[in-house]
PDB file of C-alpha atoms in Angstrom:
ATOM      1  CA  MET H   1     -70.484  54.693  73.900  1.00  0.00           C
ATOM      2  CA  PHE H   2     -67.368  56.289  72.662  1.00  0.00           C
ATOM      3  CA  ARG H   3     -65.992  55.579  69.197  1.00  0.00           C
ATOM      4  CA  GLN H   4     -62.504  54.169  69.382  1.00  0.00           C
ATOM      5  CA  GLU H   5     -60.021  56.093  67.324  1.00  0.00           C
ATOM      6  CA  VAL H   6     -58.252  53.959  64.751  1.00  0.00           C
ATOM      7  CA  GLY H   7     -54.858  55.042  63.501  1.00  0.00           C
ATOM      8  CA  VAL H   8     -53.689  54.581  59.947  1.00  0.00           C
ATOM      9  CA  THR H   9     -50.740  52.498  61.083  1.00  0.00           C
ATOM     10  CA  SER H  10     -53.063  49.923  62.599  1.00  0.00           C
ATOM     11  CA  LEU H  11     -54.228  49.027  59.105  1.00  0.00           C
ATOM     12  CA  ILE H  12     -50.742  48.218  57.841  1.00  0.00           C
ATOM     13  CA  PRO H  13     -50.482  44.683  59.320  1.00  0.00           C
ATOM     14  CA  SER H  14     -53.775  43.701  57.687  1.00  0.00           C
ATOM     15  CA  CYS H  15     -52.451  44.869  54.299  1.00  0.00           C
ATOM     16  CA  SER H  16     -48.979  43.363  54.658  1.00  0.00           C
ATOM     17  CA  TYR H  17     -50.215  39.983  53.444  1.00  0.00           C
ATOM     18  CA  LEU H  18     -51.206  41.552  50.139  1.00  0.00           C
ATOM     19  CA  PHE H  19     -47.766  43.062  49.675  1.00  0.00           C
ATOM     20  CA  GLN H  20     -46.065  39.750  50.544  1.00  0.00           C
ATOM     21  CA  HIS H  21     -48.273  37.959  48.031  1.00  0.00           C
ATOM     22  CA  GLU H  22     -47.351  40.538  45.410  1.00  0.00           C
ATOM     23  CA  LYS H  23     -43.663  40.094  46.159  1.00  0.00           C
ATOM     24  CA  ARG H  24     -43.970  36.333  45.746  1.00  0.00           C
ATOM     25  CA  ASN H  25     -45.692  36.862  42.416  1.00  0.00           C
ATOM     26  CA  MET H  26     -42.940  39.229  41.300  1.00  0.00           C
ATOM     27  CA  SER H  27     -40.180  36.793  42.284  1.00  0.00           C
ATOM     28  CA  ARG H  28     -42.001  33.977  40.515  1.00  0.00           C
ATOM     29  CA  TYR H  29     -42.403  36.173  37.446  1.00  0.00           C
ATOM     30  CA  ASN H  30     -38.699  37.005  37.484  1.00  0.00           C
ATOM     31  CA  ILE H  31     -37.733  33.322  37.623  1.00  0.00           C
ATOM     32  CA  TYR H  32     -40.080  32.441  34.768  1.00  0.00           C
ATOM     33  CA  SER H  33     -38.837  35.424  32.799  1.00  0.00           C
ATOM     34  CA  LEU H  34     -35.230  34.360  33.353  1.00  0.00           C
ATOM     35  CA  LEU H  35     -35.937  30.797  32.233  1.00  0.00           C
ATOM     36  CA  ASP H  36     -37.731  32.146  29.189  1.00  0.00           C
ATOM     37  CA  TRP H  37     -34.631  34.134  28.240  1.00  0.00           C
ATOM     38  CA  VAL H  38     -32.428  31.096  28.821  1.00  0.00           C
ATOM     39  CA  TYR H  39     -34.202  28.527  26.631  1.00  0.00           C
ATOM     40  CA  GLY H  40     -37.701  29.792  25.843  1.00  0.00           C
ATOM     41  CA  GLY H  41     -36.766  30.329  22.196  1.00  0.00           C
ATOM     42  CA  VAL H  42     -35.587  26.770  21.561  1.00  0.00           C
ATOM     43  CA  ASP H  43     -38.057  25.479  18.985  1.00  0.00           C
ATOM     44  CA  PRO H  44     -38.419  21.666  19.009  1.00  0.00           C
ATOM     45  CA  LYS H  45     -39.938  21.836  15.521  1.00  0.00           C
ATOM     46  CA  PHE H  46     -36.414  22.206  14.134  1.00  0.00           C
ATOM     47  CA  GLU H  47     -34.797  18.787  13.861  1.00  0.00           C
ATOM     48  CA  GLY H  48     -31.973  18.281  16.346  1.00  0.00           C
ATOM     49  CA  ASN H  49     -32.951  21.328  18.395  1.00  0.00           C
ATOM     50  CA  GLY H  50     -34.540  19.543  21.328  1.00  0.00           C
ATOM     51  CA  GLY H  51     -37.942  18.574  22.652  1.00  0.00           C
ATOM     52  CA  PRO H  52     -39.470  15.319  23.979  1.00  0.00           C
ATOM     53  CA  GLU H  53     -38.736  13.329  20.812  1.00  0.00           C
ATOM     54  CA  CYS H  54     -35.100  14.397  20.849  1.00  0.00           C
ATOM     55  CA  ALA H  55     -34.764  13.528  24.558  1.00  0.00           C
ATOM     56  CA  ALA H  56     -36.229  10.080  23.868  1.00  0.00           C
ATOM     57  CA  PHE H  57     -34.051   9.400  20.818  1.00  0.00           C
ATOM     58  CA  ILE H  58     -32.169   6.674  22.717  1.00  0.00           C
ATOM     59  CA  SER H  59     -33.557   4.522  25.527  1.00  0.00           C
ATOM     60  CA  PRO H  60     -32.897   5.464  29.183  1.00  0.00           C
ATOM     61  CA  GLN H  61     -31.060   2.174  29.772  1.00  0.00           C
ATOM     62  CA  GLN H  62     -28.684   2.797  26.884  1.00  0.00           C
ATOM     63  CA  ARG H  63     -28.142   6.393  27.984  1.00  0.00           C
ATOM     64  CA  ILE H  64     -27.282   5.352  31.560  1.00  0.00           C
ATOM     65  CA  ILE H  65     -24.888   2.580  30.496  1.00  0.00           C
ATOM     66  CA  GLU H  66     -23.113   4.790  27.957  1.00  0.00           C
ATOM     67  CA  SER H  67     -22.795   7.627  30.472  1.00  0.00           C
ATOM     68  CA  LEU H  68     -21.406   5.449  33.278  1.00  0.00           C
ATOM     69  CA  VAL H  69     -18.813   3.758  31.056  1.00  0.00           C
ATOM     70  CA  ILE H  70     -17.620   6.971  29.399  1.00  0.00           C
ATOM     71  CA  VAL H  71     -17.516   8.929  32.689  1.00  0.00           C
ATOM     72  CA  LEU H  72     -15.411   6.206  34.336  1.00  0.00           C
ATOM     73  CA  ILE H  73     -13.008   6.120  31.370  1.00  0.00           C
ATOM     74  CA  SER H  74     -12.766   9.927  31.439  1.00  0.00           C
ATOM     75  CA  ILE H  75     -11.939   9.957  35.157  1.00  0.00           C
ATOM     76  CA  VAL H  76      -9.149   7.435  34.539  1.00  0.00           C
ATOM     77  CA  GLU H  77      -7.816   9.567  31.662  1.00  0.00           C
ATOM     78  CA  VAL H  78      -7.731  12.693  33.840  1.00  0.00           C
ATOM     79  CA  ALA H  79      -6.068  10.868  36.752  1.00  0.00           C
ATOM     80  CA  VAL H  80      -3.375   9.266  34.552  1.00  0.00           C
ATOM     81  CA  ALA H  81      -2.658  12.527  32.729  1.00  0.00           C
ATOM     82  CA  LEU H  82      -2.335  14.565  35.945  1.00  0.00           C
ATOM     83  CA  LYS H  83      -0.012  11.947  37.392  1.00  0.00           C
ATOM     84  CA  ASN H  84       2.373  12.266  34.429  1.00  0.00           C
ATOM     85  CA  LEU H  85       2.339  16.061  34.089  1.00  0.00           C
ATOM     86  CA  ASN H  86       4.875  18.380  35.720  1.00  0.00           C
ATOM     87  CA  ILE H  87       3.270  21.799  35.342  1.00  0.00           C
ATOM     88  CA  THR H  88       5.683  23.636  37.661  1.00  0.00           C
ATOM     89  CA  LYS H  89       8.685  22.455  35.656  1.00  0.00           C
ATOM     90  CA  ASP H  90       7.056  23.427  32.367  1.00  0.00           C
ATOM     91  CA  PHE H  91       6.323  26.922  33.660  1.00  0.00           C
ATOM     92  CA  LYS H  92       9.889  27.429  34.915  1.00  0.00           C
ATOM     93  CA  VAL H  93      11.308  26.388  31.551  1.00  0.00           C
ATOM     94  CA  ASN H  94       8.894  28.269  29.285  1.00  0.00           C
ATOM     95  CA  GLY H  95       8.094  31.279  31.463  1.00  0.00           C
ATOM     96  CA  LYS H  96      11.618  32.683  31.062  1.00  0.00           C
ATOM     97  CA  ASP H  97      11.428  32.691  27.265  1.00  0.00           C
ATOM     98  CA  TYR H  98       8.523  35.123  27.011  1.00  0.00           C
ATOM     99  CA  THR H  99       9.427  38.540  25.641  1.00  0.00           C
ATOM    100  CA  ARG H 100       6.884  41.312  25.292  1.00  0.00           C
ATOM    101  CA  ALA H 101       7.159  43.582  22.270  1.00  0.00           C
ATOM    102  CA  LYS H 102       5.011  46.622  21.440  1.00  0.00           C
ATOM    103  CA  GLY H 103       4.126  45.246  18.019  1.00  0.00           C
ATOM    104  CA  ASP H 104       2.981  41.971  19.507  1.00  0.00           C
ATOM    105  CA  SER H 105       1.061  43.796  22.222  1.00  0.00           C
ATOM    106  CA  LEU H 106      -0.769  45.867  19.577  1.00  0.00           C
ATOM    107  CA  CYS H 107      -1.653  42.765  17.562  1.00  0.00           C
ATOM    108  CA  LYS H 108      -2.800  41.022  20.722  1.00  0.00           C
ATOM    109  CA  ASN H 109      -5.081  43.918  21.665  1.00  0.00           C
ATOM    110  CA  LEU H 110      -6.536  44.121  18.161  1.00  0.00           C
ATOM    111  CA  LEU H 111      -7.204  40.388  18.158  1.00  0.00           C
ATOM    112  CA  LEU H 112      -8.803  40.680  21.608  1.00  0.00           C
ATOM    113  CA  VAL H 113     -11.104  43.481  20.436  1.00  0.00           C
ATOM    114  CA  ALA H 114     -12.081  41.554  17.290  1.00  0.00           C
ATOM    115  CA  LEU H 115     -12.821  38.379  19.261  1.00  0.00           C
ATOM    116  CA  CYS H 116     -14.825  40.279  21.902  1.00  0.00           C
ATOM    117  CA  MET H 117     -16.885  42.019  19.225  1.00  0.00           C
ATOM    118  CA  THR H 118     -17.558  38.737  17.413  1.00  0.00           C
ATOM    119  CA  PHE H 119     -18.546  36.911  20.578  1.00  0.00           C
ATOM    120  CA  GLY H 120     -20.553  39.912  21.772  1.00  0.00           C
ATOM    121  CA  ILE H 121     -22.629  39.819  18.586  1.00  0.00           C
ATOM    122  CA  GLU H 122     -23.165  36.070  19.075  1.00  0.00           C
ATOM    123  CA  VAL H 123     -24.316  36.674  22.662  1.00  0.00           C
ATOM    124  CA  GLY H 124     -26.690  39.350  21.365  1.00  0.00           C
ATOM    125  CA  PHE H 125     -28.184  36.853  18.921  1.00  0.00           C
ATOM    126  CA  LYS H 126     -28.682  34.358  21.753  1.00  0.00           C
ATOM    127  CA  PHE H 127     -30.575  36.936  23.818  1.00  0.00           C
ATOM    128  CA  ALA H 128     -32.591  38.061  20.811  1.00  0.00           C
ATOM    129  CA  THR H 129     -33.681  34.485  20.059  1.00  0.00           C
ATOM    130  CA  LYS H 130     -34.036  33.511  23.766  1.00  0.00           C
ATOM    131  CA  THR H 131     -31.504  30.695  23.422  1.00  0.00           C
ATOM    132  CA  VAL H 132     -28.899  31.851  25.956  1.00  0.00           C
ATOM    133  CA  ILE H 133     -28.469  28.239  27.118  1.00  0.00           C
ATOM    134  CA  TYR H 134     -26.531  27.496  23.930  1.00  0.00           C
ATOM    135  CA  LEU H 135     -23.681  29.650  25.250  1.00  0.00           C
ATOM    136  CA  LEU H 136     -22.762  26.593  27.359  1.00  0.00           C
ATOM    137  CA  ASN H 137     -21.779  24.666  24.236  1.00  0.00           C
ATOM    138  CA  PRO H 138     -18.023  23.907  24.165  1.00  0.00           C
ATOM    139  CA  CYS H 139     -17.203  26.227  21.256  1.00  0.00           C
ATOM    140  CA  HIS H 140     -18.613  29.227  23.130  1.00  0.00           C
ATOM    141  CA  VAL H 141     -16.848  28.183  26.331  1.00  0.00           C
ATOM    142  CA  VAL H 142     -13.530  27.860  24.460  1.00  0.00           C
ATOM    143  CA  THR H 143     -14.102  31.300  22.926  1.00  0.00           C
ATOM    144  CA  MET H 144     -14.511  32.765  26.427  1.00  0.00           C
ATOM    145  CA  VAL H 145     -11.330  30.967  27.488  1.00  0.00           C
ATOM    146  CA  GLN H 146      -9.464  32.483  24.528  1.00  0.00           C
ATOM    147  CA  ILE H 147     -10.685  35.963  25.484  1.00  0.00           C
ATOM    148  CA  PHE H 148      -9.256  35.334  28.945  1.00  0.00           C
ATOM    149  CA  LEU H 149      -5.919  34.207  27.466  1.00  0.00           C
ATOM    150  CA  LEU H 150      -5.641  37.340  25.336  1.00  0.00           C
ATOM    151  CA  ALA H 151      -6.575  39.606  28.258  1.00  0.00           C
ATOM    152  CA  CYS H 152      -4.475  38.116  31.064  1.00  0.00           C
ATOM    153  CA  PRO H 153      -0.679  38.481  31.371  1.00  0.00           C
ATOM    154  CA  PRO H 154       1.511  35.376  30.915  1.00  0.00           C
ATOM    155  CA  CYS H 155       1.309  33.218  34.040  1.00  0.00           C
ATOM    156  CA  LYS H 156       1.163  29.620  35.226  1.00  0.00           C
ATOM    157  CA  LEU H 157      -2.618  29.546  34.914  1.00  0.00           C
ATOM    158  CA  GLY H 158      -2.291  30.873  31.368  1.00  0.00           C
ATOM    159  CA  LEU H 159       0.060  28.021  30.464  1.00  0.00           C
ATOM    160  CA  ILE H 160      -2.379  25.416  31.795  1.00  0.00           C
ATOM    161  CA  ILE H 161      -5.447  26.905  30.094  1.00  0.00           C
ATOM    162  CA  PHE H 162      -3.596  27.503  26.819  1.00  0.00           C
ATOM    163  CA  ARG H 163      -2.373  23.921  26.506  1.00  0.00           C
ATOM    164  CA  LEU H 164      -5.805  22.567  27.363  1.00  0.00           C
ATOM    165  CA  GLN H 165      -7.695  24.709  24.846  1.00  0.00           C
ATOM    166  CA  VAL H 166      -5.280  23.834  22.023  1.00  0.00           C
ATOM    167  CA  HIS H 167      -6.612  20.278  22.301  1.00  0.00           C
ATOM    168  CA  MET H 168     -10.247  21.402  22.572  1.00  0.00           C
ATOM    169  CA  LEU H 169     -10.528  22.932  19.099  1.00  0.00           C
ATOM    170  CA  ASN H 170     -11.863  19.791  17.465  1.00  0.00           C
ATOM    171  CA  GLY H 171     -15.357  21.227  17.975  1.00  0.00           C
ATOM    172  CA  ALA H 172     -14.488  24.220  15.794  1.00  0.00           C
ATOM    173  CA  LEU H 173     -13.275  21.878  13.044  1.00  0.00           C
ATOM    174  CA  LEU H 174     -16.513  19.856  13.155  1.00  0.00           C
ATOM    175  CA  ALA H 175     -18.588  23.046  13.203  1.00  0.00           C
ATOM    176  CA  LEU H 176     -16.898  24.232  10.013  1.00  0.00           C
ATOM    177  CA  MET H 177     -17.020  20.827   8.305  1.00  0.00           C
ATOM    178  CA  PHE H 178     -20.608  19.953   9.326  1.00  0.00           C
ATOM    179  CA  PRO H 179     -22.297  23.300  10.031  1.00  0.00           C
ATOM    180  CA  VAL H 180     -25.639  23.288  11.846  1.00  0.00           C
ATOM    181  CA  VAL H 181     -27.247  26.570  10.790  1.00  0.00           C
ATOM    182  CA  ASN H 182     -30.852  25.528  10.183  1.00  0.00           C
ATOM    183  CA  THR H 183     -31.958  27.464  13.296  1.00  0.00           C
ATOM    184  CA  ARG H 184     -30.044  30.656  12.480  1.00  0.00           C
ATOM    185  CA  LEU H 185     -32.680  32.843  10.837  1.00  0.00           C
ATOM    186  CA  LEU H 186     -31.652  36.393  11.792  1.00  0.00           C
ATOM    187  CA  PRO H 187     -29.617  38.558   9.381  1.00  0.00           C
ATOM    188  CA  PHE H 188     -25.849  37.982   9.676  1.00  0.00           C
ATOM    189  CA  GLU H 189     -26.429  35.151  12.174  1.00  0.00           C
ATOM    190  CA  LYS H 190     -25.021  32.489   9.858  1.00  0.00           C
ATOM    191  CA  GLU H 191     -22.043  34.656   8.947  1.00  0.00           C
ATOM    192  CA  ILE H 192     -21.105  35.242  12.595  1.00  0.00           C
ATOM    193  CA  TYR H 193     -21.212  31.453  13.078  1.00  0.00           C
ATOM    194  CA  TYR H 194     -18.418  30.958  10.544  1.00  0.00           C
ATOM    195  CA  ILE H 195     -16.454  34.021  11.706  1.00  0.00           C
ATOM    196  CA  GLN H 196     -16.431  32.904  15.342  1.00  0.00           C
ATOM    197  CA  HIS H 197     -15.333  29.336  14.599  1.00  0.00           C
ATOM    198  CA  SER H 198     -12.617  30.580  12.234  1.00  0.00           C
ATOM    199  CA  MET H 199     -11.284  32.994  14.851  1.00  0.00           C
ATOM    200  CA  MET H 200     -11.018  30.101  17.299  1.00  0.00           C
ATOM    201  CA  TYR H 201      -8.087  28.916  15.162  1.00  0.00           C
ATOM    202  CA  LEU H 202      -6.568  32.361  14.730  1.00  0.00           C
ATOM    203  CA  VAL H 203      -6.072  32.936  18.473  1.00  0.00           C
ATOM    204  CA  PRO H 204      -3.991  29.797  19.277  1.00  0.00           C
ATOM    205  CA  LEU H 205      -1.915  30.203  16.096  1.00  0.00           C
ATOM    206  CA  TYR H 206      -1.060  33.757  17.155  1.00  0.00           C
ATOM    207  CA  LEU H 207      -0.236  32.748  20.739  1.00  0.00           C
ATOM    208  CA  LEU H 208       1.845  29.778  19.562  1.00  0.00           C
ATOM    209  CA  ARG H 209       3.956  32.218  17.542  1.00  0.00           C
ATOM    210  CA  LYS H 210       4.617  34.319  20.666  1.00  0.00           C
ATOM    211  CA  GLY H 211       6.131  31.368  22.555  1.00  0.00           C
ATOM    212  CA  GLY H 212       7.020  31.531  26.230  1.00  0.00           C
ATOM    213  CA  VAL H 213       4.144  30.241  28.357  1.00  0.00           C
ATOM    214  CA  TYR H 214       2.289  29.788  25.087  1.00  0.00           C
ATOM    215  CA  LYS H 215       4.861  27.299  23.864  1.00  0.00           C
ATOM    216  CA  PRO H 216       3.250  23.887  23.279  1.00  0.00           C
ATOM    217  CA  GLU H 217       4.450  20.659  24.822  1.00  0.00           C
ATOM    218  CA  PRO H 218       6.707  18.382  22.708  1.00  0.00           C
ATOM    219  CA  LEU H 219       4.931  16.573  19.877  1.00  0.00           C
ATOM    220  CA  GLY H 220       5.573  13.221  21.557  1.00  0.00           C
ATOM    221  CA  ASP H 221       3.955  14.322  24.831  1.00  0.00           C
ATOM    222  CA  MET H 222       0.303  13.179  24.735  1.00  0.00           C
ATOM    223  CA  TRP H 223      -0.620  13.844  28.371  1.00  0.00           C
ATOM    224  CA  TRP H 224      -2.107  17.308  27.786  1.00  0.00           C
ATOM    225  CA  ALA H 225      -4.209  15.931  24.942  1.00  0.00           C
ATOM    226  CA  LEU H 226      -5.366  13.061  27.152  1.00  0.00           C
ATOM    227  CA  LEU H 227      -6.247  15.484  29.957  1.00  0.00           C
ATOM    228  CA  SER H 228      -8.266  17.654  27.561  1.00  0.00           C
ATOM    229  CA  THR H 229     -10.085  14.580  26.265  1.00  0.00           C
ATOM    230  CA  GLY H 230     -11.079  13.531  29.784  1.00  0.00           C
ATOM    231  CA  PHE H 231     -12.296  17.016  30.717  1.00  0.00           C
ATOM    232  CA  LEU H 232     -14.321  17.339  27.504  1.00  0.00           C
ATOM    233  CA  PHE H 233     -16.161  14.057  27.968  1.00  0.00           C
ATOM    234  CA  LEU H 234     -16.854  14.773  31.645  1.00  0.00           C
ATOM    235  CA  TYR H 235     -18.273  18.164  30.689  1.00  0.00           C
ATOM    236  CA  HIS H 236     -20.466  16.582  28.018  1.00  0.00           C
ATOM    237  CA  PHE H 237     -21.771  13.498  29.798  1.00  0.00           C
ATOM    238  CA  ILE H 238     -22.263  15.026  33.259  1.00  0.00           C
ATOM    239  CA  PHE H 239     -23.061  18.713  32.845  1.00  0.00           C
ATOM    240  CA  LEU H 240     -24.410  19.153  29.300  1.00  0.00           C
ATOM    241  CA  GLN H 241     -26.361  15.891  29.267  1.00  0.00           C
ATOM    242  CA  GLY H 242     -27.830  16.512  32.729  1.00  0.00           C
ATOM    243  CA  LEU H 243     -28.895  20.055  31.867  1.00  0.00           C
ATOM    244  CA  GLY H 244     -30.190  18.902  28.497  1.00  0.00           C
ATOM    245  CA  LEU H 245     -32.398  16.220  30.054  1.00  0.00           C
ATOM    246  CA  VAL H 246     -33.872  18.729  32.514  1.00  0.00           C
ATOM    247  CA  THR H 247     -34.587  21.396  29.877  1.00  0.00           C
ATOM    248  CA  GLU H 248     -35.058  19.079  26.851  1.00  0.00           C
ATOM    249  CA  VAL H 249     -32.546  21.212  24.951  1.00  0.00           C
ATOM    250  CA  ASN H 250     -30.090  19.333  22.740  1.00  0.00           C
ATOM    251  CA  LEU H 251     -26.867  20.860  24.084  1.00  0.00           C
ATOM    252  CA  ASN H 252     -24.032  19.918  21.734  1.00  0.00           C
ATOM    253  CA  ASN H 253     -26.056  16.924  20.495  1.00  0.00           C
ATOM    254  CA  MET H 254     -26.064  15.057  23.802  1.00  0.00           C
ATOM    255  CA  LEU H 255     -29.753  14.147  23.501  1.00  0.00           C
ATOM    256  CA  CYS H 256     -30.025  13.373  19.786  1.00  0.00           C
ATOM    257  CA  PRO H 257     -27.709  13.607  16.746  1.00  0.00           C
ATOM    258  CA  ALA H 258     -27.358  16.698  14.597  1.00  0.00           C
ATOM    259  CA  VAL H 259     -29.046  16.796  11.199  1.00  0.00           C
ATOM    260  CA  SER H 260     -25.598  16.776   9.547  1.00  0.00           C
ATOM    261  CA  ASP H 261     -24.169  13.923  11.641  1.00  0.00           C
ATOM    262  CA  PRO H 262     -22.694  11.263   9.289  1.00  0.00           C
ATOM    263  CA  PHE H 263     -23.187   8.627  12.041  1.00  0.00           C
ATOM    264  CA  TYR H 264     -26.889   9.389  12.533  1.00  0.00           C
ATOM    265  CA  GLY H 265     -28.519   6.559  14.479  1.00  0.00           C
ATOM    266  CA  PRO H 266     -29.036   5.160  17.987  1.00  0.00           C
ATOM    267  CA  TRP H 267     -25.297   4.509  18.412  1.00  0.00           C
ATOM    268  CA  TYR H 268     -24.161   7.963  17.312  1.00  0.00           C
ATOM    269  CA  ARG H 269     -22.688   8.767  20.755  1.00  0.00           C
ATOM    270  CA  ILE H 270     -20.508   5.655  20.707  1.00  0.00           C
ATOM    271  CA  TRP H 271     -19.216   6.619  17.273  1.00  0.00           C
ATOM    272  CA  ALA H 272     -18.679  10.184  18.488  1.00  0.00           C
ATOM    273  CA  THR H 273     -16.731   8.988  21.530  1.00  0.00           C
ATOM    274  CA  GLY H 274     -14.368   7.036  19.305  1.00  0.00           C
ATOM    275  CA  HIS H 275     -13.719   9.548  16.541  1.00  0.00           C
ATOM    276  CA  GLN H 276     -13.641  12.528  18.912  1.00  0.00           C
ATOM    277  CA  THR H 277     -11.072  10.848  21.163  1.00  0.00           C
ATOM    278  CA  LEU H 278      -8.874  10.209  18.124  1.00  0.00           C
ATOM    279  CA  LEU H 279      -9.473  13.695  16.750  1.00  0.00           C
ATOM    280  CA  THR H 280      -8.692  15.373  20.080  1.00  0.00           C
ATOM    281  CA  LEU H 281      -5.423  13.463  20.428  1.00  0.00           C
ATOM    282  CA  VAL H 282      -4.310  14.234  16.857  1.00  0.00           C
ATOM    283  CA  HIS H 283      -5.853  17.614  16.048  1.00  0.00           C
ATOM    284  CA  GLY H 284      -3.948  19.653  18.644  1.00  0.00           C
ATOM    285  CA  LYS H 285      -0.636  18.090  17.614  1.00  0.00           C
ATOM    286  CA  PHE H 286      -1.368  18.822  13.963  1.00  0.00           C
ATOM    287  CA  LEU H 287      -2.153  22.450  14.838  1.00  0.00           C
ATOM    288  CA  THR H 288       1.117  22.686  16.775  1.00  0.00           C
ATOM    289  CA  LEU H 289       3.038  21.235  13.839  1.00  0.00           C
ATOM    290  CA  ILE H 290       1.472  23.723  11.441  1.00  0.00           C
ATOM    291  CA  SER H 291       2.362  26.639  13.706  1.00  0.00           C
ATOM    292  CA  GLN H 292       5.964  25.444  13.984  1.00  0.00           C
ATOM    293  CA  LYS H 293       6.345  25.021  10.225  1.00  0.00           C
ATOM    294  CA  THR H 294       4.691  28.332   9.365  1.00  0.00           C
ATOM    295  CA  GLY H 295       6.706  30.057  12.101  1.00  0.00           C
ATOM    296  CA  SER H 296      10.002  28.799  10.669  1.00  0.00           C
ATOM    297  CA  VAL H 297       8.950  29.817   7.148  1.00  0.00           C
ATOM    298  CA  CYS H 298       8.003  33.315   8.354  1.00  0.00           C
ATOM    299  CA  ARG H 299      11.328  33.670  10.165  1.00  0.00           C
ATOM    300  CA  CYS H 300      13.208  32.647   7.026  1.00  0.00           C
ATOM    301  CA  LEU H 301      11.288  35.196   4.965  1.00  0.00           C
ATOM    302  CA  LEU H 302      11.956  37.945   7.503  1.00  0.00           C
ATOM    303  CA  ASP H 303      15.664  37.103   7.610  1.00  0.00           C
ATOM    304  CA  THR H 304      15.801  37.189   3.805  1.00  0.00           C
ATOM    305  CA  LEU H 305      14.106  40.581   3.683  1.00  0.00           C
ATOM    306  CA  ARG H 306      16.470  41.959   6.329  1.00  0.00           C
ATOM    307  CA  MET H 307      19.500  40.729   4.399  1.00  0.00           C
ATOM    308  CA  ARG H 308      18.239  42.363   1.198  1.00  0.00           C
ATOM    309  CA  SER H 309      17.522  45.646   2.988  1.00  0.00           C
ATOM    310  CA  LYS H 310      21.083  45.661   4.382  1.00  0.00           C
ATOM    311  CA  LYS H 311      22.518  45.077   0.925  1.00  0.00           C
ATOM    312  CA  VAL H 312      20.485  47.968  -0.471  1.00  0.00           C
ATOM    313  CA  ASP H 313      21.740  50.251   2.289  1.00  0.00           C
TER     314      ASP H 313
END
């Protein structure tokens, strides 16, 4: 009998199963590792943070009925607002008024750098605490939108996004009035919370002063505010609530109320729907009014200083 020669390559198919099994383990490990980074650090021991008790704070029947009613109302709000808006006309009127000065460009770049650094530190905290999922909260999304507005040149898309985000700053007001910082334990984490939400007001006030595509709609025009309200509630009750139920993470208090919520109770979402609709409709207009008044005062002061400098000369 002759011994059959066996090549090394003939052994490879028999070992390929082991390599495939290892690859599957690696891919599974990567998915678990990614999910751990996303919300593995969310501790349900902190009240209002999440967990099974938070997800069961209100009954499933109440949650479904509330969600259906509010989603339907939000869809109607968006449809009515879009029907009454003439974005092309607004861009033609306001796009011609924009003038770019070097001083304004320098201030814009400095503000962009400051906002990027602030938000970058906040993102670093989220990765350090394995709570990256909280970056989907509206205040962080609006901050990313403001970074885009400061980075992109004036355009039709900039006009649309700017007018929408002006009426989405009610979250920053609530965050400053009723801060939720019981889970912020790292050094400087609480401070960056207040800095970020304060800068969310600084950006629109600066852009409102520039005018052009960043000129707000007339004070009597409520369609942009209504459109923002509809988008906000759709984002909350469809996306944030759905993701929160899957992960048991209390994204923007869609599962259970915050510890500082003055309307704490089983009907807190109904109360929030009412006062947030009113606040969204009024808050953006109030911010626009403040910018107009402060802008006129600043112009008067500048004119006075110029007149005095001419007299001295």
